[in-house]
GROMACS .gro file of C-alpha atoms in nm:
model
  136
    1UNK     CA    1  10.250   3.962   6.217
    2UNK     CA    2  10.140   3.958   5.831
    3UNK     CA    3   9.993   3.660   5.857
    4UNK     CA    4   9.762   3.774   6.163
    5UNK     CA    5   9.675   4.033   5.992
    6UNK     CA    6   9.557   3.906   5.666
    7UNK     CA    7   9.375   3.625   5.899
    8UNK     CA    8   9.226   4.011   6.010
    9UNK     CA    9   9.129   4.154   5.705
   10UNK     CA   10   9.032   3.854   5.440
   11UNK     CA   11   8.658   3.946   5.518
   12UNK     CA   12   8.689   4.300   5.424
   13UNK     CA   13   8.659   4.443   5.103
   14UNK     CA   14   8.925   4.624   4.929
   15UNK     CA   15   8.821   4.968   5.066
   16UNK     CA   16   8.816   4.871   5.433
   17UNK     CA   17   9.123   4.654   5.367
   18UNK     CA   18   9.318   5.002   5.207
   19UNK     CA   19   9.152   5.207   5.535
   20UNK     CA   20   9.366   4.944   5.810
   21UNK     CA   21   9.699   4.957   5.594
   22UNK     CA   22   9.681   5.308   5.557
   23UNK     CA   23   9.564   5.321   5.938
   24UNK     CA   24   9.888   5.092   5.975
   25UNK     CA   25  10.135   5.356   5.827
   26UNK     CA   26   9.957   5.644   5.965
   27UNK     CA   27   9.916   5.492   6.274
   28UNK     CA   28  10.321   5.331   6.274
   29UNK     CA   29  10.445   5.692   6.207
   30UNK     CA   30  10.224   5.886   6.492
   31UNK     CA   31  10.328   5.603   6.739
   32UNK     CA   32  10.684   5.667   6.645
   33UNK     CA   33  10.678   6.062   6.707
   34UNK     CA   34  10.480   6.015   6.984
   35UNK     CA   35  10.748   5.740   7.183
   36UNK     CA   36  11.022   5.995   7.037
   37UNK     CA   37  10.914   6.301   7.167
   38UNK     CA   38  10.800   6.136   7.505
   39UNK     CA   39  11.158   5.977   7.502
   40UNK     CA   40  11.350   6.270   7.452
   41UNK     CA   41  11.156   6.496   7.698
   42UNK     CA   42  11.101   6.172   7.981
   43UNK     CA   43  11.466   6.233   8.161
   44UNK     CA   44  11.390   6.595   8.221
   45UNK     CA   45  10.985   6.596   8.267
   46UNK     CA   46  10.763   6.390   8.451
   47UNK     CA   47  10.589   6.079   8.254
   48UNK     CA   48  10.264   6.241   8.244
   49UNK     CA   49  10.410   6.578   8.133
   50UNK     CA   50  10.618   6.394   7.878
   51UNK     CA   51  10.349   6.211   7.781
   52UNK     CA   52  10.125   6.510   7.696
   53UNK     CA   53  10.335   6.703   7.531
   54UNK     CA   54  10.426   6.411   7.285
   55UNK     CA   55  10.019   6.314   7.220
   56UNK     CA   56   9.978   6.670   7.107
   57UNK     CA   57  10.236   6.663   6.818
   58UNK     CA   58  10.172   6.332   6.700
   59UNK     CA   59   9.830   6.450   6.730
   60UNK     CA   60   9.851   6.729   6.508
   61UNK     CA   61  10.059   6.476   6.240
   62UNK     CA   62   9.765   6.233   6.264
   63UNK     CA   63   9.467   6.440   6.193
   64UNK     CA   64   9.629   6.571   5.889
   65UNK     CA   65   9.730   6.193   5.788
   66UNK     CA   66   9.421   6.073   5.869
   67UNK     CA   67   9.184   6.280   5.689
   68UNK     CA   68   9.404   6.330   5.378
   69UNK     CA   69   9.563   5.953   5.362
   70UNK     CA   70   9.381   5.679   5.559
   71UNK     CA   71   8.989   5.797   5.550
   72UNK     CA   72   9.053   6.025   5.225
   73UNK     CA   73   8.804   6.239   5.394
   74UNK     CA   74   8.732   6.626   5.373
   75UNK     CA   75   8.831   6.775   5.726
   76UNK     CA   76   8.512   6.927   5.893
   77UNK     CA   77   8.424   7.139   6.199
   78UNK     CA   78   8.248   6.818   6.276
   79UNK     CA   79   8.477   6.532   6.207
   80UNK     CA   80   8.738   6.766   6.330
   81UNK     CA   81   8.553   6.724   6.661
   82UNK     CA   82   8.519   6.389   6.645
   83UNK     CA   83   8.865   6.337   6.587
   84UNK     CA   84   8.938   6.519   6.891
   85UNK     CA   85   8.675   6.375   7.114
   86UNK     CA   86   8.806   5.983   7.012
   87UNK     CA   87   9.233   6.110   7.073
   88UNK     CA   88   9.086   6.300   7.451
   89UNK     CA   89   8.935   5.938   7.546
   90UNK     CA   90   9.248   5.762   7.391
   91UNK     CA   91   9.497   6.037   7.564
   92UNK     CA   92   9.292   5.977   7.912
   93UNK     CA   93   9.320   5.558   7.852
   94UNK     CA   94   9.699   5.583   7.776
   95UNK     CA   95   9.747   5.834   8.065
   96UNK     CA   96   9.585   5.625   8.292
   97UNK     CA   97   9.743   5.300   8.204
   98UNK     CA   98  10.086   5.435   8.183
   99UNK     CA   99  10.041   5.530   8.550
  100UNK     CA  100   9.948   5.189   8.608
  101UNK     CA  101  10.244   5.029   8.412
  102UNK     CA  102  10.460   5.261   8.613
  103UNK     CA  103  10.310   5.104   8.907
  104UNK     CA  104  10.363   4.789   8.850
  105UNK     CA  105  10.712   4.891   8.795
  106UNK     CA  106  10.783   4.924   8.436
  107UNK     CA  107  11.049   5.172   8.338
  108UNK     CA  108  10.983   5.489   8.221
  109UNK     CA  109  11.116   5.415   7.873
  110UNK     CA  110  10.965   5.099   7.812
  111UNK     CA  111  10.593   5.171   7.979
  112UNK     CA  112  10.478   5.334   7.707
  113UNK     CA  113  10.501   5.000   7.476
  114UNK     CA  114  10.199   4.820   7.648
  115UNK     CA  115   9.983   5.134   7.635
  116UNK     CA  116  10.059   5.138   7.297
  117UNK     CA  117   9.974   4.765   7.238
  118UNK     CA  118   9.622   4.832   7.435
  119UNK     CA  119   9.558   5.228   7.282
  120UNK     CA  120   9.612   5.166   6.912
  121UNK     CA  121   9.348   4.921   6.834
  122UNK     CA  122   9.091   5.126   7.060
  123UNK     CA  123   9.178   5.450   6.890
  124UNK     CA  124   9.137   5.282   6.493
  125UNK     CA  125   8.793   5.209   6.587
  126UNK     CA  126   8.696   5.557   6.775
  127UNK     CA  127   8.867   5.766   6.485
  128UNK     CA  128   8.709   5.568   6.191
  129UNK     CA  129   8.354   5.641   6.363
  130UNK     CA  130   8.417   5.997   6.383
  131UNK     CA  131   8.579   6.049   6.061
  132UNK     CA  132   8.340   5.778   5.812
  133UNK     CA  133   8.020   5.900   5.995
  134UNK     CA  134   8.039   6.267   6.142
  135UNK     CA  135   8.106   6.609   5.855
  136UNK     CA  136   8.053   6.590   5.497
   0.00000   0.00000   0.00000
């Protein structure tokens, strides 16, 4: 995994190299209360339910991470809204393809790992445009 990475990031400088490591831990740590709360709550709620519930507290954890840690950005009105436009179109792609992993018959517990695989990279690039280039 490192060595994809670095393969990643040798053409970046040493700012946008510190922006995807810090994306990495931010981004590590909201995954991980995200699959926890969605695990704990799964057995007694639907998927969906479970689902939405755990996006809005690891929500809340990232914006805060990601101003402060991985952008180092003031939090605005407007990259506040930008940050929540770019996690509504991430929440609607991993809603929709955990329906579909559910379809194809993954199990609730373990369904969330592809849309996790697929959401993650999408959701670096939305939230880096809205925080680096919306607010001052």
């Amino acid at each position: 995994m490192f060595g994809a990475l670095k393969k990643i990031t040798h053409r970046l400088d040493d700012e946008q190299r510190g922006e995807v490591c810090r994306f990495l831990v931010v981004g590590v740590t909201a995954v991980a209360i995200q699959y926890g709360v969605y695990l704990l709550l799964v057995g007694r709620l639907s998927p969906a339910v479970s689902n939405t519930i755990a996006y809005l507290v690891s929500f809340l954890f990232n914006y805060a991470a990601s101003t402060r840690y991985t952008f180092r950005v003031r939090s605005s009105a407007r990259r506040g809204m930008g940050f929540a436009f770019s996690h509504l179109v991430n929440y609607l792609l991993q809603t929709a393809l955990l329906a579909f992993f559910l379809w194809l018959g993954v199990s609730k517990p373990l369904a969330m790992l592809p849309v996790f695989a697929i959401c993650v990279p999408v959701n670096f690039l939305l939230v880096r445009f809205f925080l680096k280039t919306n607010g001052r």
